[in-house]
Amino acid sequence: MRFRSLESRIVTLFLLLIVSVQLVGLLVIQRGIDSNARLAINGELGNGGKVFRRMLEQNAQSLRFGARLLARDTAFVAAIGDNDESDRATIESALVNSGRRIKASLTMLISAERRISVSTNGAQSAALEPLVQGLLDKAEQADGANAVAIVERRPYQLVVMPVKAPVTIGWIVMAFPIDRQLANDMREISALHATILTRDAGGRWLAVGSTFVGPSVDGVVRQLDAMAQVPAGAFDLSVEGSRYSGRLLPIGEDGGQGASVLLARSIDEATAEYAQLERWLIGLAFIGIVVSALASVLTAKRIAQPLSALALTARRLEQGDYKGQIDISRDDEIGALAQAFDSMRDGIAKREQEIRRLAYWDTLTNLPNRAQFLLLLNDSIGEAKRREHAVFVLMMDLDRFKHVNDVMGHSFGDALLRQVAGRLQLLLANRRHSSAQVARLGGDEFAVLLPGFTLDDARRVAAEILAALELPLSLEEQVVDIGAGLGIAGYPLHGADGEALLSMAEVAMYSAKQRNDGAVVYDSAFDKSSEQSLSLLSELRRAIEQREFRLHVQPKVMLGSGKVVGVEALVRWQHPERGNVFPDEFIPFAEQTGFIRVLTRWVLDESAALCRQLAAAGVELKFSVNLSTRDLLDQDLPVKFAELLARHQLAPANFCLEITESAIMDDPVRAQQTLERLHAMGVDLSIDDFGTGYSSLAYLKRLPVNELKIDKSFVLNMEKDSGDSKIVRSTIDLGHNMGLRVVAEGIESEAVWRLLAAMGCDQGQGYFMSRPMPGDQLLAWLAQWRAPGAPLVEPAGMLAE
């Protein structure tokens, strides 16, 4: 069982919790036992102090009783009263006998003159005399007195009893030693150890008698000496490695010395009765840990094993195996997780199946898409390699589909594509081309896979397909005529890779559409022009990055006054190797590849920068910029143009955007939508090269344009060709009648200028006024511009209306 596994961590966690709880429980119980034991010991020590004091009191009573008996003995009293030297022996004998009877260590007689008359121990008597002198009056008044005296650092219990006949004729003094015997008596009647101690004036302790033996007593004394102040309550002692709780009980003082008794109770003995309980608890705790460990292992397995099974199922799901059953039947959260996992597996399987269908099948026609067709093609090439057969690919692109889709709507276009797909499938099925496979590659492009076919067979199938597509299609009460351009490429004739064959078939298809030649077989010569196109596209992209393009402008002049009111922005390419590249060499290609959008954005940005620069110099001119078909169909063009104006802080009226008739007619609906949005912004719109397209006047009338530009092909020869002159005049009249400004291109002589002015043409541009010039030369040109028969025109102009 690895520790990093969930099962091991659950077991470890449970065991840690259980062991922790058991240990805490044992510690709490042990602390409780110790606390209870100490409370009990404190109680015993308190009671022991009372018992010891009671023992001292009993001893004092015994001494007083013995002294009282002696003091009332008639012969003893008579002997004292006679005060005869011959009676001294009698008195001394009586004192000795009486003291022996009550186990007194000293007995003496104090005379009426308060001097020691007789004593059984002369040395002790002399030491006790000062204390005894202080007790005589108290004894006489209270018929006896007792006290604790310390002689030679040993404590004694004294009793003083007056002898009266009837007046006081003397005092009997008896001393009882407080020693080991009293400590042993205390030990016998209680479980406490007793140690009789004295303390001298220097604070040093001396053990007089103890129930402890030898070294133990010395250890107790050393611990007491080490204490700066002995606690009034219970305190801990260590005796021969055992723990004791002790309490010091003062029993008397004498001349700066003190006598005390130390009562001690063994903590280990007090808790010994709980030891068996502790052992039982430890045993139960161990059994609980073992049982809990087994239960935790079983619980962990019950939790972890289903999860491991789910993890194994997840790995199978990762490998794409969705068939394995999840055999977990439980009513708890694990069971709910298993059910959710099972539902997730089914959902993933369904979604993956749908994703696979979407990834490899066309949802519109239910035909294989490009990815699936490529897989089928590569499989067919592999099979053809093994059998030494050929494989051919037919790729076709429908003619006029985009126009139909724009005019009739996308739903109509989708229905048309479905009908084409059905017609192709039916054709191949009727011709019994069982191995042929139709696919929709995207848009209006279809492909047919022909495994095991020869080139002649492929051409024949291609001819049949073209013939089938030439038949009109009836859809929603509309009859639609379509055709197709079709390219043919095959293995091993042209290539050995599926992607390469598709590219070759596509190249042949575009060649067929350009030549309007039906079906075309791929030829390697087609790739040369493709390589040139790729090279030119790369150079155009590099030209943008390396700033090889230059902005040129051609002035637009009011023909009536000669005033410069605007310029047309033009792009020129300064190639680092080929020098100046003419626009005719790259503009058509840029329009074909879509790079024209990049160029248009560049021209707009550079024009805006120049316009801002001129405005700062006090020159207000309207900049005309050409838009291509692709620009016009870009629905985001108005937004991008508004961002450009905001960035350069210009008004829409600073620009006039020019579009050709052909650009408009490629997609009339989208073109008009874009133009209306631009017109709403306030920018002028112009129809460029008017008269060369095929748009209807009715459609042009609906366009939100402000200007017509007459194509230069009509202007160049109008001085000599009356037909061109009539066309120009009619166009000018038409434009004015439609409320439009009319501009003529291609003015190359003063005669044409004056002729156009006479016809009422508003503005003009051409080589007569100026060839296109770099933008940074415009200010200098404006300074020297002079209209025919007019004075020098000031550079500062007004914004064209």
PDB file of C-alpha atoms in Angstrom, residues 427-638:
ATOM      1  CA  LEU A 427     -24.836   9.783 -61.257  1.00  0.00           C
ATOM      2  CA  LEU A 428     -22.102   7.609 -59.780  1.00  0.00           C
ATOM      3  CA  ALA A 429     -24.638   5.060 -58.510  1.00  0.00           C
ATOM      4  CA  ASN A 430     -26.332   4.783 -61.927  1.00  0.00           C
ATOM      5  CA  ARG A 431     -22.974   4.364 -63.666  1.00  0.00           C
ATOM      6  CA  ARG A 432     -22.143   1.601 -61.164  1.00  0.00           C
ATOM      7  CA  HIS A 433     -19.011   3.310 -59.978  1.00  0.00           C
ATOM      8  CA  SER A 434     -19.291   1.448 -56.698  1.00  0.00           C
ATOM      9  CA  SER A 435     -15.816   2.400 -55.495  1.00  0.00           C
ATOM     10  CA  ALA A 436     -16.193   6.106 -56.321  1.00  0.00           C
ATOM     11  CA  GLN A 437     -16.733   8.460 -53.419  1.00  0.00           C
ATOM     12  CA  VAL A 438     -18.183  11.991 -53.494  1.00  0.00           C
ATOM     13  CA  ALA A 439     -17.186  14.622 -50.937  1.00  0.00           C
ATOM     14  CA  ARG A 440     -17.881  18.288 -50.310  1.00  0.00           C
ATOM     15  CA  LEU A 441     -14.624  20.082 -49.600  1.00  0.00           C
ATOM     16  CA  GLY A 442     -16.214  23.381 -48.592  1.00  0.00           C
ATOM     17  CA  GLY A 443     -18.238  26.208 -50.071  1.00  0.00           C
ATOM     18  CA  ASP A 444     -19.236  25.181 -53.599  1.00  0.00           C
ATOM     19  CA  GLU A 445     -16.284  22.808 -54.067  1.00  0.00           C
ATOM     20  CA  PHE A 446     -16.867  19.074 -54.513  1.00  0.00           C
ATOM     21  CA  ALA A 447     -14.460  16.207 -55.097  1.00  0.00           C
ATOM     22  CA  VAL A 448     -14.792  12.647 -56.414  1.00  0.00           C
ATOM     23  CA  LEU A 449     -12.393   9.835 -55.505  1.00  0.00           C
ATOM     24  CA  LEU A 450     -11.863   7.263 -58.248  1.00  0.00           C
ATOM     25  CA  PRO A 451      -9.745   4.342 -56.966  1.00  0.00           C
ATOM     26  CA  GLY A 452      -8.652   1.791 -59.564  1.00  0.00           C
ATOM     27  CA  PHE A 453      -9.549   4.069 -62.502  1.00  0.00           C
ATOM     28  CA  THR A 454      -7.395   4.928 -65.498  1.00  0.00           C
ATOM     29  CA  LEU A 455      -6.905   8.451 -66.843  1.00  0.00           C
ATOM     30  CA  ASP A 456      -9.368   7.775 -69.660  1.00  0.00           C
ATOM     31  CA  ASP A 457     -11.890   6.496 -67.128  1.00  0.00           C
ATOM     32  CA  ALA A 458     -11.398   9.608 -65.034  1.00  0.00           C
ATOM     33  CA  ARG A 459     -11.915  11.854 -68.085  1.00  0.00           C
ATOM     34  CA  ARG A 460     -15.072   9.987 -68.981  1.00  0.00           C
ATOM     35  CA  VAL A 461     -16.491  10.328 -65.450  1.00  0.00           C
ATOM     36  CA  ALA A 462     -15.551  14.033 -65.488  1.00  0.00           C
ATOM     37  CA  ALA A 463     -17.418  14.527 -68.762  1.00  0.00           C
ATOM     38  CA  GLU A 464     -20.481  12.792 -67.320  1.00  0.00           C
ATOM     39  CA  ILE A 465     -20.382  14.988 -64.240  1.00  0.00           C
ATOM     40  CA  LEU A 466     -20.096  18.185 -66.278  1.00  0.00           C
ATOM     41  CA  ALA A 467     -22.943  17.051 -68.505  1.00  0.00           C
ATOM     42  CA  ALA A 468     -25.089  16.319 -65.428  1.00  0.00           C
ATOM     43  CA  LEU A 469     -24.343  19.711 -63.925  1.00  0.00           C
ATOM     44  CA  GLU A 470     -25.214  21.538 -67.137  1.00  0.00           C
ATOM     45  CA  LEU A 471     -28.831  20.337 -66.831  1.00  0.00           C
ATOM     46  CA  PRO A 472     -30.962  23.053 -65.198  1.00  0.00           C
ATOM     47  CA  LEU A 473     -31.849  22.563 -61.540  1.00  0.00           C
ATOM     48  CA  SER A 474     -35.440  23.134 -60.419  1.00  0.00           C
ATOM     49  CA  LEU A 475     -35.657  24.494 -56.891  1.00  0.00           C
ATOM     50  CA  GLU A 476     -38.459  26.394 -55.134  1.00  0.00           C
ATOM     51  CA  GLU A 477     -40.214  27.081 -58.448  1.00  0.00           C
ATOM     52  CA  GLN A 478     -36.955  28.523 -59.763  1.00  0.00           C
ATOM     53  CA  VAL A 479     -34.882  27.056 -62.578  1.00  0.00           C
ATOM     54  CA  VAL A 480     -31.161  27.563 -62.098  1.00  0.00           C
ATOM     55  CA  ASP A 481     -28.447  26.959 -64.663  1.00  0.00           C
ATOM     56  CA  ILE A 482     -25.062  26.137 -63.219  1.00  0.00           C
ATOM     57  CA  GLY A 483     -21.872  24.674 -64.497  1.00  0.00           C
ATOM     58  CA  ALA A 484     -18.508  23.797 -63.060  1.00  0.00           C
ATOM     59  CA  GLY A 485     -14.789  23.946 -63.649  1.00  0.00           C
ATOM     60  CA  LEU A 486     -13.215  20.534 -63.040  1.00  0.00           C
ATOM     61  CA  GLY A 487      -9.608  19.518 -62.400  1.00  0.00           C
ATOM     62  CA  ILE A 488      -8.122  16.013 -62.611  1.00  0.00           C
ATOM     63  CA  ALA A 489      -5.002  14.659 -60.850  1.00  0.00           C
ATOM     64  CA  GLY A 490      -3.953  11.116 -60.053  1.00  0.00           C
ATOM     65  CA  TYR A 491      -1.502   8.661 -58.539  1.00  0.00           C
ATOM     66  CA  PRO A 492       1.087   7.689 -59.715  1.00  0.00           C
ATOM     67  CA  LEU A 493       0.813   9.992 -62.724  1.00  0.00           C
ATOM     68  CA  HIS A 494       1.128  13.271 -60.838  1.00  0.00           C
ATOM     69  CA  GLY A 495       1.990  12.576 -57.197  1.00  0.00           C
ATOM     70  CA  ALA A 496       2.108   9.999 -54.412  1.00  0.00           C
ATOM     71  CA  ASP A 497       0.635  12.035 -51.542  1.00  0.00           C
ATOM     72  CA  GLY A 498      -3.032  12.773 -50.865  1.00  0.00           C
ATOM     73  CA  GLU A 499      -2.546  16.425 -49.922  1.00  0.00           C
ATOM     74  CA  ALA A 500      -0.364  16.998 -52.968  1.00  0.00           C
ATOM     75  CA  LEU A 501      -2.930  15.381 -55.297  1.00  0.00           C
ATOM     76  CA  LEU A 502      -5.672  17.601 -53.894  1.00  0.00           C
ATOM     77  CA  SER A 503      -3.526  20.697 -54.483  1.00  0.00           C
ATOM     78  CA  MET A 504      -2.770  19.575 -58.038  1.00  0.00           C
ATOM     79  CA  ALA A 505      -6.429  18.889 -58.748  1.00  0.00           C
ATOM     80  CA  GLU A 506      -7.271  22.344 -57.374  1.00  0.00           C
ATOM     81  CA  VAL A 507      -4.664  24.000 -59.622  1.00  0.00           C
ATOM     82  CA  ALA A 508      -6.097  22.140 -62.637  1.00  0.00           C
ATOM     83  CA  MET A 509      -9.636  23.156 -61.583  1.00  0.00           C
ATOM     84  CA  TYR A 510      -8.753  26.881 -61.465  1.00  0.00           C
ATOM     85  CA  SER A 511      -7.049  26.513 -64.828  1.00  0.00           C
ATOM     86  CA  ALA A 512     -10.243  24.975 -66.225  1.00  0.00           C
ATOM     87  CA  LYS A 513     -12.321  27.863 -64.844  1.00  0.00           C
ATOM     88  CA  GLN A 514      -9.969  30.461 -66.283  1.00  0.00           C
ATOM     89  CA  ARG A 515      -9.914  28.776 -69.704  1.00  0.00           C
ATOM     90  CA  ASN A 516     -13.615  27.902 -69.503  1.00  0.00           C
ATOM     91  CA  ASP A 517     -12.509  24.492 -70.696  1.00  0.00           C
ATOM     92  CA  GLY A 518     -14.712  22.065 -68.714  1.00  0.00           C
ATOM     93  CA  ALA A 519     -12.316  19.421 -67.354  1.00  0.00           C
ATOM     94  CA  VAL A 520      -8.523  19.906 -67.275  1.00  0.00           C
ATOM     95  CA  VAL A 521      -5.873  17.356 -66.327  1.00  0.00           C
ATOM     96  CA  TYR A 522      -3.104  18.667 -64.120  1.00  0.00           C
ATOM     97  CA  ASP A 523       0.111  19.784 -65.806  1.00  0.00           C
ATOM     98  CA  SER A 524       3.309  20.738 -63.965  1.00  0.00           C
ATOM     99  CA  ALA A 525       3.462  23.902 -66.079  1.00  0.00           C
ATOM    100  CA  PHE A 526       0.491  25.192 -64.055  1.00  0.00           C
ATOM    101  CA  ASP A 527       2.718  25.417 -60.977  1.00  0.00           C
ATOM    102  CA  LYS A 528       5.133  27.889 -62.513  1.00  0.00           C
ATOM    103  CA  SER A 529       2.573  30.655 -62.524  1.00  0.00           C
ATOM    104  CA  SER A 530       1.567  29.607 -59.003  1.00  0.00           C
ATOM    105  CA  GLU A 531       5.175  29.917 -57.854  1.00  0.00           C
ATOM    106  CA  GLN A 532       5.400  33.367 -59.366  1.00  0.00           C
ATOM    107  CA  SER A 533       2.204  34.374 -57.619  1.00  0.00           C
ATOM    108  CA  LEU A 534       3.514  33.085 -54.281  1.00  0.00           C
ATOM    109  CA  SER A 535       6.774  34.969 -54.801  1.00  0.00           C
ATOM    110  CA  LEU A 536       4.927  38.196 -55.597  1.00  0.00           C
ATOM    111  CA  LEU A 537       2.683  37.797 -52.530  1.00  0.00           C
ATOM    112  CA  SER A 538       5.731  37.341 -50.311  1.00  0.00           C
ATOM    113  CA  GLU A 539       7.332  40.446 -51.803  1.00  0.00           C
ATOM    114  CA  LEU A 540       4.178  42.481 -51.217  1.00  0.00           C
ATOM    115  CA  ARG A 541       4.099  41.465 -47.575  1.00  0.00           C
ATOM    116  CA  ARG A 542       7.753  42.325 -47.213  1.00  0.00           C
ATOM    117  CA  ALA A 543       7.160  45.681 -48.922  1.00  0.00           C
ATOM    118  CA  ILE A 544       4.636  46.621 -46.235  1.00  0.00           C
ATOM    119  CA  GLU A 545       7.038  45.603 -43.468  1.00  0.00           C
ATOM    120  CA  GLN A 546      10.064  47.322 -45.074  1.00  0.00           C
ATOM    121  CA  ARG A 547       8.071  50.489 -45.989  1.00  0.00           C
ATOM    122  CA  GLU A 548       8.768  50.135 -49.709  1.00  0.00           C
ATOM    123  CA  PHE A 549       5.412  51.626 -50.721  1.00  0.00           C
ATOM    124  CA  ARG A 550       5.153  55.352 -51.378  1.00  0.00           C
ATOM    125  CA  LEU A 551       2.101  57.605 -51.314  1.00  0.00           C
ATOM    126  CA  HIS A 552       1.615  59.693 -54.470  1.00  0.00           C
ATOM    127  CA  VAL A 553      -1.140  62.228 -55.062  1.00  0.00           C
ATOM    128  CA  GLN A 554      -2.702  63.770 -58.180  1.00  0.00           C
ATOM    129  CA  PRO A 555      -4.486  67.130 -57.744  1.00  0.00           C
ATOM    130  CA  LYS A 556      -8.203  67.589 -58.498  1.00  0.00           C
ATOM    131  CA  VAL A 557      -9.018  71.074 -59.782  1.00  0.00           C
ATOM    132  CA  MET A 558     -12.231  73.086 -60.175  1.00  0.00           C
ATOM    133  CA  LEU A 559     -12.429  73.536 -63.967  1.00  0.00           C
ATOM    134  CA  GLY A 560     -14.309  76.824 -63.684  1.00  0.00           C
ATOM    135  CA  SER A 561     -11.858  78.623 -61.368  1.00  0.00           C
ATOM    136  CA  GLY A 562      -8.717  76.514 -61.425  1.00  0.00           C
ATOM    137  CA  LYS A 563      -8.853  76.147 -57.651  1.00  0.00           C
ATOM    138  CA  VAL A 564      -7.288  72.947 -56.213  1.00  0.00           C
ATOM    139  CA  VAL A 565      -9.946  71.277 -54.048  1.00  0.00           C
ATOM    140  CA  GLY A 566      -8.641  67.790 -53.571  1.00  0.00           C
ATOM    141  CA  VAL A 567      -6.188  65.044 -54.491  1.00  0.00           C
ATOM    142  CA  GLU A 568      -6.473  61.417 -55.460  1.00  0.00           C
ATOM    143  CA  ALA A 569      -4.251  59.146 -53.342  1.00  0.00           C
ATOM    144  CA  LEU A 570      -2.253  56.585 -55.333  1.00  0.00           C
ATOM    145  CA  VAL A 571       0.249  53.926 -54.269  1.00  0.00           C
ATOM    146  CA  ARG A 572       3.668  53.357 -55.818  1.00  0.00           C
ATOM    147  CA  TRP A 573       6.120  50.531 -55.110  1.00  0.00           C
ATOM    148  CA  GLN A 574       9.809  51.362 -54.787  1.00  0.00           C
ATOM    149  CA  HIS A 575      11.310  47.865 -55.143  1.00  0.00           C
ATOM    150  CA  PRO A 576      14.882  47.555 -53.762  1.00  0.00           C
ATOM    151  CA  GLU A 577      15.987  45.522 -56.818  1.00  0.00           C
ATOM    152  CA  ARG A 578      13.530  46.284 -59.635  1.00  0.00           C
ATOM    153  CA  GLY A 579      13.106  49.956 -58.894  1.00  0.00           C
ATOM    154  CA  ASN A 580       9.682  51.511 -59.512  1.00  0.00           C
ATOM    155  CA  VAL A 581       7.051  48.807 -60.057  1.00  0.00           C
ATOM    156  CA  PHE A 582       3.992  49.976 -62.004  1.00  0.00           C
ATOM    157  CA  PRO A 583       0.621  49.578 -60.276  1.00  0.00           C
ATOM    158  CA  ASP A 584      -0.660  47.463 -63.164  1.00  0.00           C
ATOM    159  CA  GLU A 585       1.934  44.840 -62.195  1.00  0.00           C
ATOM    160  CA  PHE A 586       0.787  44.292 -58.612  1.00  0.00           C
ATOM    161  CA  ILE A 587      -2.665  45.881 -58.054  1.00  0.00           C
ATOM    162  CA  PRO A 588      -4.630  43.198 -60.023  1.00  0.00           C
ATOM    163  CA  PHE A 589      -2.714  40.449 -58.209  1.00  0.00           C
ATOM    164  CA  ALA A 590      -3.360  42.124 -54.851  1.00  0.00           C
ATOM    165  CA  GLU A 591      -7.078  42.227 -55.674  1.00  0.00           C
ATOM    166  CA  GLN A 592      -7.030  38.569 -56.694  1.00  0.00           C
ATOM    167  CA  THR A 593      -5.269  37.372 -53.514  1.00  0.00           C
ATOM    168  CA  GLY A 594      -7.013  39.687 -51.068  1.00  0.00           C
ATOM    169  CA  PHE A 595      -3.808  41.598 -50.251  1.00  0.00           C
ATOM    170  CA  ILE A 596      -5.579  44.673 -51.610  1.00  0.00           C
ATOM    171  CA  ARG A 597      -7.224  45.103 -48.193  1.00  0.00           C
ATOM    172  CA  VAL A 598      -3.799  45.556 -46.612  1.00  0.00           C
ATOM    173  CA  LEU A 599      -2.858  48.054 -49.300  1.00  0.00           C
ATOM    174  CA  THR A 600      -6.099  49.987 -48.899  1.00  0.00           C
ATOM    175  CA  ARG A 601      -5.558  50.296 -45.143  1.00  0.00           C
ATOM    176  CA  TRP A 602      -2.026  51.541 -45.791  1.00  0.00           C
ATOM    177  CA  VAL A 603      -3.194  54.148 -48.337  1.00  0.00           C
ATOM    178  CA  LEU A 604      -5.975  55.338 -46.008  1.00  0.00           C
ATOM    179  CA  ASP A 605      -3.594  55.665 -43.074  1.00  0.00           C
ATOM    180  CA  GLU A 606      -0.915  57.506 -45.081  1.00  0.00           C
ATOM    181  CA  SER A 607      -3.557  59.781 -46.657  1.00  0.00           C
ATOM    182  CA  ALA A 608      -4.973  60.628 -43.259  1.00  0.00           C
ATOM    183  CA  ALA A 609      -1.493  61.461 -41.956  1.00  0.00           C
ATOM    184  CA  LEU A 610      -0.808  63.744 -44.950  1.00  0.00           C
ATOM    185  CA  CYS A 611      -4.234  65.347 -44.657  1.00  0.00           C
ATOM    186  CA  ARG A 612      -3.558  66.141 -41.013  1.00  0.00           C
ATOM    187  CA  GLN A 613      -0.153  67.543 -41.921  1.00  0.00           C
ATOM    188  CA  LEU A 614      -1.656  69.786 -44.637  1.00  0.00           C
ATOM    189  CA  ALA A 615      -4.399  70.985 -42.308  1.00  0.00           C
ATOM    190  CA  ALA A 616      -1.744  72.018 -39.806  1.00  0.00           C
ATOM    191  CA  ALA A 617      -0.204  74.101 -42.620  1.00  0.00           C
ATOM    192  CA  GLY A 618      -3.586  75.730 -43.366  1.00  0.00           C
ATOM    193  CA  VAL A 619      -4.368  73.680 -46.493  1.00  0.00           C
ATOM    194  CA  GLU A 620      -7.754  71.914 -46.537  1.00  0.00           C
ATOM    195  CA  LEU A 621      -8.050  69.302 -49.287  1.00  0.00           C
ATOM    196  CA  LYS A 622     -10.366  66.336 -49.798  1.00  0.00           C
ATOM    197  CA  PHE A 623      -8.486  63.048 -50.280  1.00  0.00           C
ATOM    198  CA  SER A 624      -9.942  60.531 -52.748  1.00  0.00           C
ATOM    199  CA  VAL A 625      -9.007  56.877 -52.107  1.00  0.00           C
ATOM    200  CA  ASN A 626      -9.932  53.917 -54.315  1.00  0.00           C
ATOM    201  CA  LEU A 627     -11.772  50.947 -52.801  1.00  0.00           C
ATOM    202  CA  SER A 628     -11.557  47.478 -54.355  1.00  0.00           C
ATOM    203  CA  THR A 629     -14.259  44.831 -54.560  1.00  0.00           C
ATOM    204  CA  ARG A 630     -12.858  43.050 -51.502  1.00  0.00           C
ATOM    205  CA  ASP A 631     -12.784  46.314 -49.544  1.00  0.00           C
ATOM    206  CA  LEU A 632     -16.374  47.034 -50.448  1.00  0.00           C
ATOM    207  CA  LEU A 633     -17.542  43.592 -49.309  1.00  0.00           C
ATOM    208  CA  ASP A 634     -15.792  43.952 -45.943  1.00  0.00           C
ATOM    209  CA  GLN A 635     -18.643  44.595 -43.515  1.00  0.00           C
ATOM    210  CA  ASP A 636     -16.156  45.914 -40.931  1.00  0.00           C
ATOM    211  CA  LEU A 637     -14.835  48.641 -43.280  1.00  0.00           C
ATOM    212  CA  PRO A 638     -16.992  51.470 -41.784  1.00  0.00           C
TER     213      PRO A 638
END
